[in-house]
mmCIF file of C-alpha atoms in Angstrom:
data_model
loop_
_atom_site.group_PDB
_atom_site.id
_atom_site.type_symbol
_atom_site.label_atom_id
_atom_site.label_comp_id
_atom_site.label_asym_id
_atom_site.label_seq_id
_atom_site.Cartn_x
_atom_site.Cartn_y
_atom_site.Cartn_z
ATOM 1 C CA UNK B 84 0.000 0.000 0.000
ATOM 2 C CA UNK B 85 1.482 3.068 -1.267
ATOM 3 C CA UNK B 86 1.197 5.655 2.054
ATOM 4 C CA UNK B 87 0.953 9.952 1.825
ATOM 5 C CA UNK B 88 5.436 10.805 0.829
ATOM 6 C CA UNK B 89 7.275 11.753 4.253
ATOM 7 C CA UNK B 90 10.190 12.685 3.069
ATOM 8 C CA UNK B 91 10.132 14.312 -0.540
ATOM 9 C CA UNK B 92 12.410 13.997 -3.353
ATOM 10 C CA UNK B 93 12.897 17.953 -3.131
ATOM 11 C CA UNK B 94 10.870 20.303 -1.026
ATOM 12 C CA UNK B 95 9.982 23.751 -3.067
ATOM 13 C CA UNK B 96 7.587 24.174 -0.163
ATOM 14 C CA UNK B 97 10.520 24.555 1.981
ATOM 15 C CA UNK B 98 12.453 27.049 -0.663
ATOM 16 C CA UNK B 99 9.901 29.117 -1.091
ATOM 17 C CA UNK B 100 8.949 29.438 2.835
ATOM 18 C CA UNK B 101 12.426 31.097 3.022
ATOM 19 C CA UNK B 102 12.076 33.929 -0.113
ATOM 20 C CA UNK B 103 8.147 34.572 -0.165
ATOM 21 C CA UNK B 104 8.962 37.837 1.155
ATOM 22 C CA UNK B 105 11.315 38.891 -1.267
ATOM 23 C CA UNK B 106 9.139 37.085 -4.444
ATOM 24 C CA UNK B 107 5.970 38.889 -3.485
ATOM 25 C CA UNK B 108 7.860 42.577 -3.823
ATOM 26 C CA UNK B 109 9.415 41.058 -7.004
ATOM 27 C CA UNK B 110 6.232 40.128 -8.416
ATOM 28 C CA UNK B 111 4.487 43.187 -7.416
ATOM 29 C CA UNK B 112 7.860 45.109 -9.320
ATOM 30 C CA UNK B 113 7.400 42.667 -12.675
ATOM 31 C CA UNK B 114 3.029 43.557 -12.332
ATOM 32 C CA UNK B 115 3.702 47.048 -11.824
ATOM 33 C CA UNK B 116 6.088 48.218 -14.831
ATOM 34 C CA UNK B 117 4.732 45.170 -17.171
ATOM 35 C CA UNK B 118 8.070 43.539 -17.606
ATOM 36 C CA UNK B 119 7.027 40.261 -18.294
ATOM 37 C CA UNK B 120 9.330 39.528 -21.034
ATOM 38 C CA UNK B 121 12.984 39.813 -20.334
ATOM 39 C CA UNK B 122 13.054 43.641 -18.668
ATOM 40 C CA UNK B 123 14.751 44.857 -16.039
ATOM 41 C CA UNK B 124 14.280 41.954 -13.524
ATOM 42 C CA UNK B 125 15.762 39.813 -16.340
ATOM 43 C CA UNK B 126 18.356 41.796 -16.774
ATOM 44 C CA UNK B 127 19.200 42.197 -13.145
ATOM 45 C CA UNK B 128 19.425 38.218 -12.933
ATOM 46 C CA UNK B 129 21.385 37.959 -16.153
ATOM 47 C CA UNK B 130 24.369 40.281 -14.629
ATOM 48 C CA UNK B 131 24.192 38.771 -11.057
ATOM 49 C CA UNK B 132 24.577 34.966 -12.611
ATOM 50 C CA UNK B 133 27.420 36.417 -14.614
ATOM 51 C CA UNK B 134 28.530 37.565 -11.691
ATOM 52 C CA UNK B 135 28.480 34.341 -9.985
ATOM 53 C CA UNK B 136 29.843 31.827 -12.570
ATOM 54 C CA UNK B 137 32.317 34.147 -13.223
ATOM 55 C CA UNK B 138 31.397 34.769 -17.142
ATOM 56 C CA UNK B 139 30.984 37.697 -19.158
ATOM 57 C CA UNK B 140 27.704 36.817 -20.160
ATOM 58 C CA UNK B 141 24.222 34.665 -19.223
ATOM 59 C CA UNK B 142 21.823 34.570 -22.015
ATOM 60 C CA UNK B 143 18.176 33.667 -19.996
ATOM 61 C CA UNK B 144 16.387 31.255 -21.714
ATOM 62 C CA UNK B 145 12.756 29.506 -21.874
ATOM 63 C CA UNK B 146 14.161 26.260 -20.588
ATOM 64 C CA UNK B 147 16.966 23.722 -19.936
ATOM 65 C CA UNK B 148 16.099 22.045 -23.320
ATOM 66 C CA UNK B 149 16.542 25.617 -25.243
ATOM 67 C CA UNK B 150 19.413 26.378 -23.523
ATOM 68 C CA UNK B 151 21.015 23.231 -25.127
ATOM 69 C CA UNK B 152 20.302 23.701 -28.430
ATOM 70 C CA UNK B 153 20.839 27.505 -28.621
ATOM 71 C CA UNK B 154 24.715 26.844 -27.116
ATOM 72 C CA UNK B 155 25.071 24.416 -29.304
ATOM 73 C CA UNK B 156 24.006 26.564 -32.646
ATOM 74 C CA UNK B 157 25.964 29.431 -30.964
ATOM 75 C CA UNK B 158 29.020 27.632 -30.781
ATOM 76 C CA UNK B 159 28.632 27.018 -34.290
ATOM 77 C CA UNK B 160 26.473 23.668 -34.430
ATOM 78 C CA UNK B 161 24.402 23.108 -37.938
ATOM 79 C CA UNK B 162 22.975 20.504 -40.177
ATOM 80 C CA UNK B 163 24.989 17.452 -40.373
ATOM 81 C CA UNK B 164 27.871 18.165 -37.529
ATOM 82 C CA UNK B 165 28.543 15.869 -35.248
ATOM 83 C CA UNK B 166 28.516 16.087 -31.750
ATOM 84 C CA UNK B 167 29.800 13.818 -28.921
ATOM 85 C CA UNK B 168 27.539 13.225 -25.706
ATOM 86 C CA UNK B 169 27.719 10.532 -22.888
ATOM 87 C CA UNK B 170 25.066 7.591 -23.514
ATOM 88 C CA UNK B 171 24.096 8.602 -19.281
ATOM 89 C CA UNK B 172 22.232 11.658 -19.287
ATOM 90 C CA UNK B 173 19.032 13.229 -19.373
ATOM 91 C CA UNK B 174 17.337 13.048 -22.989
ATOM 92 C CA UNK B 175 17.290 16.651 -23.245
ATOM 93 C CA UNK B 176 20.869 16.649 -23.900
ATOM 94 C CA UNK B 177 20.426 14.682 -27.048
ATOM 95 C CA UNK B 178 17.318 16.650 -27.735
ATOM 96 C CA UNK B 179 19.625 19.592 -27.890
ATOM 97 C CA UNK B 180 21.521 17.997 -30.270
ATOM 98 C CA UNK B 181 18.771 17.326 -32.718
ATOM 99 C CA UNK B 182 17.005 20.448 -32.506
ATOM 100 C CA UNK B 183 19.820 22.083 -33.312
ATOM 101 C CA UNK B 184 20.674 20.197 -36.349
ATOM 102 C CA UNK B 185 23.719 18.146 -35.169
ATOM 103 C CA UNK B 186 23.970 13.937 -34.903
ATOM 104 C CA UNK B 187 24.475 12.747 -31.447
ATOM 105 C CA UNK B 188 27.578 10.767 -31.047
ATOM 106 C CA UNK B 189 26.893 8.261 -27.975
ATOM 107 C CA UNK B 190 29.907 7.307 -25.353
ATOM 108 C CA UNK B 191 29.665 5.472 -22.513
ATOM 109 C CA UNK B 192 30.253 6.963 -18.928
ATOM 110 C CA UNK B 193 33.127 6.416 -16.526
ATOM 111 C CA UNK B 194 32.992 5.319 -12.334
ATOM 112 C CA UNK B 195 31.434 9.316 -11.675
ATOM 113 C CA UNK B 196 29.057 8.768 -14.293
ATOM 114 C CA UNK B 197 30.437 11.467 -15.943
ATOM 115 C CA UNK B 198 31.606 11.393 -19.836
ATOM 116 C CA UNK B 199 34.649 8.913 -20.597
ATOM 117 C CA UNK B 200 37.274 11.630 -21.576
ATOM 118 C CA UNK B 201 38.873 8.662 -23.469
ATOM 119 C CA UNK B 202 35.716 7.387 -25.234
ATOM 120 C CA UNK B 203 35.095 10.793 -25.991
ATOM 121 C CA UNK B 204 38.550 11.489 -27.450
ATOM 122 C CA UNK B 205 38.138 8.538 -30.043
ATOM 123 C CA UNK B 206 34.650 9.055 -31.141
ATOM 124 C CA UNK B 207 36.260 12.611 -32.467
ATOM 125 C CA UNK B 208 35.801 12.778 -36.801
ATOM 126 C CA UNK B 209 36.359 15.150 -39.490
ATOM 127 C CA UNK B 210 32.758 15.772 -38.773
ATOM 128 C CA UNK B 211 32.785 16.595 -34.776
ATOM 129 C CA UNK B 212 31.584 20.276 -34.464
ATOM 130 C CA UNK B 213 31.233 19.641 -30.572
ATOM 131 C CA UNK B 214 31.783 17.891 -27.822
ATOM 132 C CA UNK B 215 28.911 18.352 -24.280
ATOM 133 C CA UNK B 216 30.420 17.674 -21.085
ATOM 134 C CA UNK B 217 27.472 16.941 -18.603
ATOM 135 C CA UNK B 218 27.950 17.819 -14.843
ATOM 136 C CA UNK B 219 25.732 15.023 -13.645
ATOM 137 C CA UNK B 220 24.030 14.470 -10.167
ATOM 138 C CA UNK B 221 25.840 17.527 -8.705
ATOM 139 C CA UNK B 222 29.632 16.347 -10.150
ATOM 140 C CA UNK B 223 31.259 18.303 -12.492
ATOM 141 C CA UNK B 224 32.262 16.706 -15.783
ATOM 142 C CA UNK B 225 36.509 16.302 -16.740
ATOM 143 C CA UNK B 226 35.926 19.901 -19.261
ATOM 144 C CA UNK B 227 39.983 20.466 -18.701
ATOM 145 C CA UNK B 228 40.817 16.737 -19.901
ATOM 146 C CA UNK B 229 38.253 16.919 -22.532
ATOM 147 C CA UNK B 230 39.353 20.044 -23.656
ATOM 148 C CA UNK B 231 43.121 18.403 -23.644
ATOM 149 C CA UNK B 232 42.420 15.466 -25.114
ATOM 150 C CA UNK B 233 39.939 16.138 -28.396
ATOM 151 C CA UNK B 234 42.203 19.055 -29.530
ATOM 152 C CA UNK B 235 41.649 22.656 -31.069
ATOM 153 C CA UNK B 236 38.745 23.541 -33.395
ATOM 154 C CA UNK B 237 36.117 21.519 -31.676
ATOM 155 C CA UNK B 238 33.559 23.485 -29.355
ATOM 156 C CA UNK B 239 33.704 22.164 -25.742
ATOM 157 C CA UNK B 240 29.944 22.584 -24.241
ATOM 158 C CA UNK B 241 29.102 22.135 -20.759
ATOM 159 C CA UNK B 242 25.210 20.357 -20.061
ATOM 160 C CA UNK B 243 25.427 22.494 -16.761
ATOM 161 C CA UNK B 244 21.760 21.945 -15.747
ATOM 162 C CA UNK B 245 22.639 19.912 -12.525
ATOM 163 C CA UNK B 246 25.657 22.052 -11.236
ATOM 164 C CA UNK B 247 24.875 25.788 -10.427
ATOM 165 C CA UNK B 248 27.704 26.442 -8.167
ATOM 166 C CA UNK B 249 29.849 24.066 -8.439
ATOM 167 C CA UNK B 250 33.444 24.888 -8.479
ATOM 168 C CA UNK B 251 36.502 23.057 -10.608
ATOM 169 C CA UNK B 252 39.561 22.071 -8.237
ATOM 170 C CA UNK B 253 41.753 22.294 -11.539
ATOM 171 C CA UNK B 254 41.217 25.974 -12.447
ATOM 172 C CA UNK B 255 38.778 27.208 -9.564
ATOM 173 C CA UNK B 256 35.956 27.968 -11.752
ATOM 174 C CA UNK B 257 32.597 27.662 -11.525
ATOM 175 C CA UNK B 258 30.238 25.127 -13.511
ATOM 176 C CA UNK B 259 28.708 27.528 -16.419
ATOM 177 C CA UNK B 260 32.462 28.394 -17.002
ATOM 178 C CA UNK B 261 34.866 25.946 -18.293
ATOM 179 C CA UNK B 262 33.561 25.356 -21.596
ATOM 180 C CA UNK B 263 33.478 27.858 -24.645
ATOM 181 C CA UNK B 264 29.533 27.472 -23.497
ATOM 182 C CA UNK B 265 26.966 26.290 -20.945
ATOM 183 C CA UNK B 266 23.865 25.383 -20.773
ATOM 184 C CA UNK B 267 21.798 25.350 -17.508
ATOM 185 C CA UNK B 268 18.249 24.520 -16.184
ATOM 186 C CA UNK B 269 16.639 26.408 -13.882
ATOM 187 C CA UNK B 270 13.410 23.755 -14.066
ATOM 188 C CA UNK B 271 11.529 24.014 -10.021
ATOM 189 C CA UNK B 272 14.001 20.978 -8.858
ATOM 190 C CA UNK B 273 17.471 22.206 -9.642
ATOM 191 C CA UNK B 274 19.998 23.957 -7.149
ATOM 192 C CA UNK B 275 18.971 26.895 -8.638
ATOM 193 C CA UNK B 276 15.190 26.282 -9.603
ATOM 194 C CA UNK B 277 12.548 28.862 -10.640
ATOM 195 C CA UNK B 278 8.876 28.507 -10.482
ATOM 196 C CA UNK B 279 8.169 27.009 -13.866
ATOM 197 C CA UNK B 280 10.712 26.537 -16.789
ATOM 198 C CA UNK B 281 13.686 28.675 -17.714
ATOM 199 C CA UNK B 282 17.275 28.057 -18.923
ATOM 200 C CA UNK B 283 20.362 30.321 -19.303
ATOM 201 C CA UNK B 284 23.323 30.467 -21.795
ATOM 202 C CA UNK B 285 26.556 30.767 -20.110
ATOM 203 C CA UNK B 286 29.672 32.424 -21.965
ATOM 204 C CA UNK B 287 32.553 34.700 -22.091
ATOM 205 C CA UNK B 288 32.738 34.547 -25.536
ATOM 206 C CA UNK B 289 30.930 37.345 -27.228
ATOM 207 C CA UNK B 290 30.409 36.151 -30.599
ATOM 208 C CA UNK B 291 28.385 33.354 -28.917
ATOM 209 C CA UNK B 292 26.518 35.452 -26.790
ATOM 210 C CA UNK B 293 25.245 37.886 -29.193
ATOM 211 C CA UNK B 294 24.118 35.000 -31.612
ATOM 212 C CA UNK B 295 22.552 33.190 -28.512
ATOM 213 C CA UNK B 296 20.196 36.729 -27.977
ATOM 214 C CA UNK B 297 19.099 36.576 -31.509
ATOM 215 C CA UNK B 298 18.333 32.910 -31.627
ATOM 216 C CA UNK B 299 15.662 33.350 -28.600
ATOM 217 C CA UNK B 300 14.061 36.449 -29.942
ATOM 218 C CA UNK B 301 13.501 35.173 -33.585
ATOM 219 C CA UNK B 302 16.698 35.688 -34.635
ATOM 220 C CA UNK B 303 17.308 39.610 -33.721
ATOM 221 C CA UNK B 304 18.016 41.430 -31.315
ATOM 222 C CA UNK B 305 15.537 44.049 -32.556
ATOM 223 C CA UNK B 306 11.820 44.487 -32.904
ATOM 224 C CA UNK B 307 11.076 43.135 -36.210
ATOM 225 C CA UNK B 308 14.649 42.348 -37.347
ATOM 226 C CA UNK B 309 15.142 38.980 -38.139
ATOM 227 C CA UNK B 310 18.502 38.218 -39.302
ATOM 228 C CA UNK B 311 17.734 34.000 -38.979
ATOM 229 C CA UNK B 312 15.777 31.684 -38.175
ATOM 230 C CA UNK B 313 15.343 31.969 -34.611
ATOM 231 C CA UNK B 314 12.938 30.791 -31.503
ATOM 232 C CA UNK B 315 10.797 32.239 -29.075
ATOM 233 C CA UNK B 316 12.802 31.282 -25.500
ATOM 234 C CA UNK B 317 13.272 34.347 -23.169
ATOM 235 C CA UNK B 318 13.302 34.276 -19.903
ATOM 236 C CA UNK B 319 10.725 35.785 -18.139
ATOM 237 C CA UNK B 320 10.582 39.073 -15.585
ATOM 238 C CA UNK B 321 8.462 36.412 -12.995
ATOM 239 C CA UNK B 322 10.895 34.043 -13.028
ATOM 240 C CA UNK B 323 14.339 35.992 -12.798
ATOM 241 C CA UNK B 324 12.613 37.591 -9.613
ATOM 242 C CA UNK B 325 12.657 33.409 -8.406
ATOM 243 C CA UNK B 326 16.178 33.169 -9.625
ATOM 244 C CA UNK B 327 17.483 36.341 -7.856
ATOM 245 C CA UNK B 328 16.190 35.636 -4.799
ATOM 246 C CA UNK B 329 17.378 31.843 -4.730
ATOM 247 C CA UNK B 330 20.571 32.851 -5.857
ATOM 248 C CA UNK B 331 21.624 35.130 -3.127
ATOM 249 C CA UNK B 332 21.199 31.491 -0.941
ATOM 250 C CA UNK B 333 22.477 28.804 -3.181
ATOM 251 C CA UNK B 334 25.780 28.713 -1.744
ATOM 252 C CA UNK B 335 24.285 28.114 1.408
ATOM 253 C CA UNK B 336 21.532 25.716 0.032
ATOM 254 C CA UNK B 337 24.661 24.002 -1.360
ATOM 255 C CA UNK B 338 26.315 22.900 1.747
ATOM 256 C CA UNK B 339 23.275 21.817 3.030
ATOM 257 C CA UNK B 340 22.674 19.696 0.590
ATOM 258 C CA UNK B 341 26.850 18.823 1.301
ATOM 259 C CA UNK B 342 26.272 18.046 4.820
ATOM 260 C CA UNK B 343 22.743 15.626 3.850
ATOM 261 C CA UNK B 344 25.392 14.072 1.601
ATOM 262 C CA UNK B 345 28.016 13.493 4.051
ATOM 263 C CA UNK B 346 25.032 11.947 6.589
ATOM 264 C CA UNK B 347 23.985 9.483 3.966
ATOM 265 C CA UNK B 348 28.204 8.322 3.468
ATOM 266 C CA UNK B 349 28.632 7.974 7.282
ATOM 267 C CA UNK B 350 25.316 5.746 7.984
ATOM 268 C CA UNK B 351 25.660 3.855 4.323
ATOM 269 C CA UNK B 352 29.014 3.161 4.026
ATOM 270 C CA UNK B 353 29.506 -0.070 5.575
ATOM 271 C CA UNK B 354 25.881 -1.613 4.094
ATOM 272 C CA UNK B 355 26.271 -4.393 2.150
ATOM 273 C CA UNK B 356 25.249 -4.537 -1.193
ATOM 274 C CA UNK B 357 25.356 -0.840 -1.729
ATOM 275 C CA UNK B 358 27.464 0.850 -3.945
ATOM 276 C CA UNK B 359 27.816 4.905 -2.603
ATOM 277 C CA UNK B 360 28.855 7.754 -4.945
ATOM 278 C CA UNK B 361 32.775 8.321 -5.020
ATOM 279 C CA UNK B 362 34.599 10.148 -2.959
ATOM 280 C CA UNK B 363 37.913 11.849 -3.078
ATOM 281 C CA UNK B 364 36.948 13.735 -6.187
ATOM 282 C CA UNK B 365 38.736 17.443 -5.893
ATOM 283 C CA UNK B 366 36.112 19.175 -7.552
ATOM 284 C CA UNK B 367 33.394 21.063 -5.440
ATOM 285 C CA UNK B 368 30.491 18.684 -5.359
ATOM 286 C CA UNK B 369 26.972 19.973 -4.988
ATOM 287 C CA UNK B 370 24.500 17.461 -5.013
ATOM 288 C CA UNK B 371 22.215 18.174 -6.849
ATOM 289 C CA UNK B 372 20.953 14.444 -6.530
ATOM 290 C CA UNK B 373 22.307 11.681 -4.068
ATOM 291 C CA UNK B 374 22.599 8.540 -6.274
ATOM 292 C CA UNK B 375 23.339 5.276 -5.025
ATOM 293 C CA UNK B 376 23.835 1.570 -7.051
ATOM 294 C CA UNK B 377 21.688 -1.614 -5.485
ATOM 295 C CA UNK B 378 21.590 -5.091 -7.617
ATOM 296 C CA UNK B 379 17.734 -4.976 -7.004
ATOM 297 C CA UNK B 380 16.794 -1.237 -7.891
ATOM 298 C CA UNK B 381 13.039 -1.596 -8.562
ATOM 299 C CA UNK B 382 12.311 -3.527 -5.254
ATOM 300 C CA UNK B 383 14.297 -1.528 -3.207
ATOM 301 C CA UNK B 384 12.651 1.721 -4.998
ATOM 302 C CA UNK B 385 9.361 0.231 -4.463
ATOM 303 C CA UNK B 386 9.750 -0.209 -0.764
ATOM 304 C CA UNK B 387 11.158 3.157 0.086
ATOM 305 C CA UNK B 388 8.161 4.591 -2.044
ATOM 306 C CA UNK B 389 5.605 2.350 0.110
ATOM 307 C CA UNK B 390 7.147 3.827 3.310
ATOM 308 C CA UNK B 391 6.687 7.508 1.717
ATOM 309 C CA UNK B 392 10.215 8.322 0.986
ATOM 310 C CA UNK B 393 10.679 9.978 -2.652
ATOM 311 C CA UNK B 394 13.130 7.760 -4.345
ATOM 312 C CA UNK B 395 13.491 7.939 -7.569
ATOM 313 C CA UNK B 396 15.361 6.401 -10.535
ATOM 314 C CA UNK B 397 17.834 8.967 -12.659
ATOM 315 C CA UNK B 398 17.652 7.534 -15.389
ATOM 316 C CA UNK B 399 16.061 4.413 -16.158
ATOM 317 C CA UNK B 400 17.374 4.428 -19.437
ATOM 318 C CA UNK B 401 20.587 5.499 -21.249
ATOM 319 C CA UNK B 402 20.075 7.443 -24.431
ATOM 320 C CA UNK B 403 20.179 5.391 -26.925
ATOM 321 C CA UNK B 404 17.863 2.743 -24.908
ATOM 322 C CA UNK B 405 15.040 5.220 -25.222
ATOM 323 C CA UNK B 406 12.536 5.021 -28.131
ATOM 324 C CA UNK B 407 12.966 8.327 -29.483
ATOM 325 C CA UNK B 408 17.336 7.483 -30.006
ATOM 326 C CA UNK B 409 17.074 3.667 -30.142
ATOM 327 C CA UNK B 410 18.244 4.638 -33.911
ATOM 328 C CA UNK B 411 21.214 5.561 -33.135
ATOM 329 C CA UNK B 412 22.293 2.183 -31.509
ATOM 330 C CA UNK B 413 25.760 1.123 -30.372
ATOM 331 C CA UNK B 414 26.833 -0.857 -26.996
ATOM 332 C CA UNK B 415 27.455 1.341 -23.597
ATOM 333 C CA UNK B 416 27.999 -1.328 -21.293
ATOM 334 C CA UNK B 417 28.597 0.824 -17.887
ATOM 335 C CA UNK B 418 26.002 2.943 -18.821
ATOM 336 C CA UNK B 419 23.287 0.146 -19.647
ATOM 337 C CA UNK B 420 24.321 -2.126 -16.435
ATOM 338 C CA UNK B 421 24.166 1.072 -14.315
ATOM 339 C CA UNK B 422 20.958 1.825 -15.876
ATOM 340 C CA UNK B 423 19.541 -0.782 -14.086
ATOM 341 C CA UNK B 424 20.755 -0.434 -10.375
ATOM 342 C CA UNK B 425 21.059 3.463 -9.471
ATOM 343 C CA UNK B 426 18.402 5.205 -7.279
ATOM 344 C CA UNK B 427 18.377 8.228 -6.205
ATOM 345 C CA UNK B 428 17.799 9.331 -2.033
ATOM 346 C CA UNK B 429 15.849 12.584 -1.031
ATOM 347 C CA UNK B 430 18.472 15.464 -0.984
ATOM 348 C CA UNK B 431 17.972 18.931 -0.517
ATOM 349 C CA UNK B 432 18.766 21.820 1.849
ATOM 350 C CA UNK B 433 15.461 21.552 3.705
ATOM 351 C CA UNK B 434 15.727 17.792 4.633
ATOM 352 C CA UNK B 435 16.150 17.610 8.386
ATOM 353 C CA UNK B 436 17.912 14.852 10.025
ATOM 354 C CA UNK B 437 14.797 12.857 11.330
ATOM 355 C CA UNK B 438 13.683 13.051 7.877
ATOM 356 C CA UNK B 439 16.906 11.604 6.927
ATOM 357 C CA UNK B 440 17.205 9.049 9.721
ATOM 358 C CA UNK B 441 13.694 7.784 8.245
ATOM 359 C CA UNK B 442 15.775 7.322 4.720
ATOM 360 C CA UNK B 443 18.440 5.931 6.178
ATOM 361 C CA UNK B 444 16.822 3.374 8.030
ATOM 362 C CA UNK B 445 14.370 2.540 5.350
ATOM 363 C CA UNK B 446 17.404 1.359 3.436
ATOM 364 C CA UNK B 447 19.275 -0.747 6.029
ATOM 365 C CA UNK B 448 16.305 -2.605 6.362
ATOM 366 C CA UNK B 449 15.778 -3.437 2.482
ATOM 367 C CA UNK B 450 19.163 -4.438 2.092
ATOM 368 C CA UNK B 451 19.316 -6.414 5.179
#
């Protein structure tokens, strides 16, 4: 019997309990001069996340998904190029890739889950335009080794979407800013969630970002010109009001969800049958989800669901094991057999620790 959820996935309850204050002013700001649209609020957002990554420029988007294609065609991406993506990630990230023109090239995923930088290297062509690095789960992706290893003249992309604020041990930058471009979600459940969809562009190159502002407004960045073939994807006044708020907290939201992290390695660790994320990784880790490897996922997932604890499964499927990319075909073997065994835990910076005692003994007991 499936009981009311004790301990949610995320709580947006909880975020927005701690910035109604300051979103009900914004609101009332966005209502009362009409900038619904980009405008000022927009603006305000775009320069602070600049700010923040450490970029020159954030391009706010409609969502994630945009964001993806529009670094991609920025960076150069069009009909026919090739670009190289890891096999574990979010469909979106191919979905970039298509909308944008390009052929995803599938490699599998190392121990971090992250992009084989070696895979990646080989899969390279004549026809590569591109290579995405994905920060997955929180982790940044190897950008420094990919950029090393596939060479000049290829566009190194970050899929930043799970990562706002993490932080590169290698060069001490900030996801958003090791690639020639990012792309970032700011869908309700990331780090850095707003209160509906929206996406950024993240770049310090300003070719890019000047192509990126005409390819969400129709291709100009003036009323009625139309110098391509653009989209509609701005982001909104509403939602940069969200942003701005949350962002003046995420790096404290961030250790939070740090310190939920660092529970769940203390109590798991010595479980059997678990397998717990990695650690000793340099780079700055920020959680976005807590992902953990069991031999019998769906049972375990079931039970933790039964006793109202939000597990979840990210992703039940590599790319190319979905129906929309089973064309594109090809053997991942870590990414398939992992496919089958991660689940995630509830993680965010409003789980408390009974809340978390309550996952953590849910999961003893399963395993045991």
């Amino acid at each position: 019997m499936i009981v009311s959820q004790k301990v949610p996935a995320v709580d947006l309850a909880w975020q927005h309990a701690q910035i109604a204050d300051e979103v009900r002013a914004g609101f009332d700001r966005v209502l009362e001069t009409t900038g619904f649209i980009l405008g000022a609020e927009a603006d305000a957002f775009e320069t602070a996340y600049s700010a923040y990554c450490g970029v020159d420029h954030t391009v706010g988007v409609g969502s994630g998904t945009d964001a993806v294609e529009l670094a991609l065609r920025g960076a150069g991406v069009t009909a026919g190029d090739e670009v190289v993506i890891p096999a574990n990630t979010f469909v979106a990230t191919a979905e970039g890739v298509a909308r944008a023109g390009g052929i995803p090239v599938l490699v599998d995923c190392d121990e971090d889950y992250l992009i084989d930088v070696d895979q990646a290297a080989a899969a390279v062509t004549p026809r590569t335009r591109a290579v995405v690095g994905v920060h997955l789960y929180g982790r940044l992706a190897p950008i420094e080794r990919l950029r090393d290893a596939v060479g000049p003249g290829i566009a190194i992309v970050e899929d930043a979407a799970q990562s706002q604020g993490a932080r590169s041990s290698v060069s001490g930058r900030r996801s958003g800013a090791l690639g020639d471009v990012a792309a970032t979600s700011f869908y309700p459940g990331k780090n850095l969630g707003a209160y509906g969809d929206a996406g950024a562009v993240t770049t310090s190159d300003p070719e890019i970002a000047e192509r990126v502002r005409r390819l969400r407004n129709h291709g100009g960045t003036a009323k009625y010109e139309h110098l391509e073939i653009g989209t509609t994807s701005r982001l909104d006044g509403l939602q940069a009001v969200v942003l701005s708020a949350k962002l003046d907290r995420l790096d404290d939201w961030n250790a939070r969800r740090r310190a939920v992290a660092e529970r769940y390695d203390a109590a798991l660790a010595d479980l059997p049958g678990v397998t717990l994320p990695r650690r000793g990784h340099p780079d700055e880790h920020v959680h976005h989800l807590y992902v953990i490897r069991v031999s019998d996922r769906d049972r375990v997932v079931a039970e933790l669901n039964e006793q109202g604890i939000g597990a979840a499964v990210h992703y039940p499927a590599p790319v190319h094991r979905t129906p929309a990319f089973a064309h594109l075909g090809g053997s991942h073997p870590r990414s398939e057999a992992y496919a089958g065994e991660i689940l995630s835990l509830p993680i965010h910076p409003g789980l408390d620790a009974d809340q978390q005692e309550h996952v953590i003994d849910a999961v003893t007991r399963s395993l045991r």
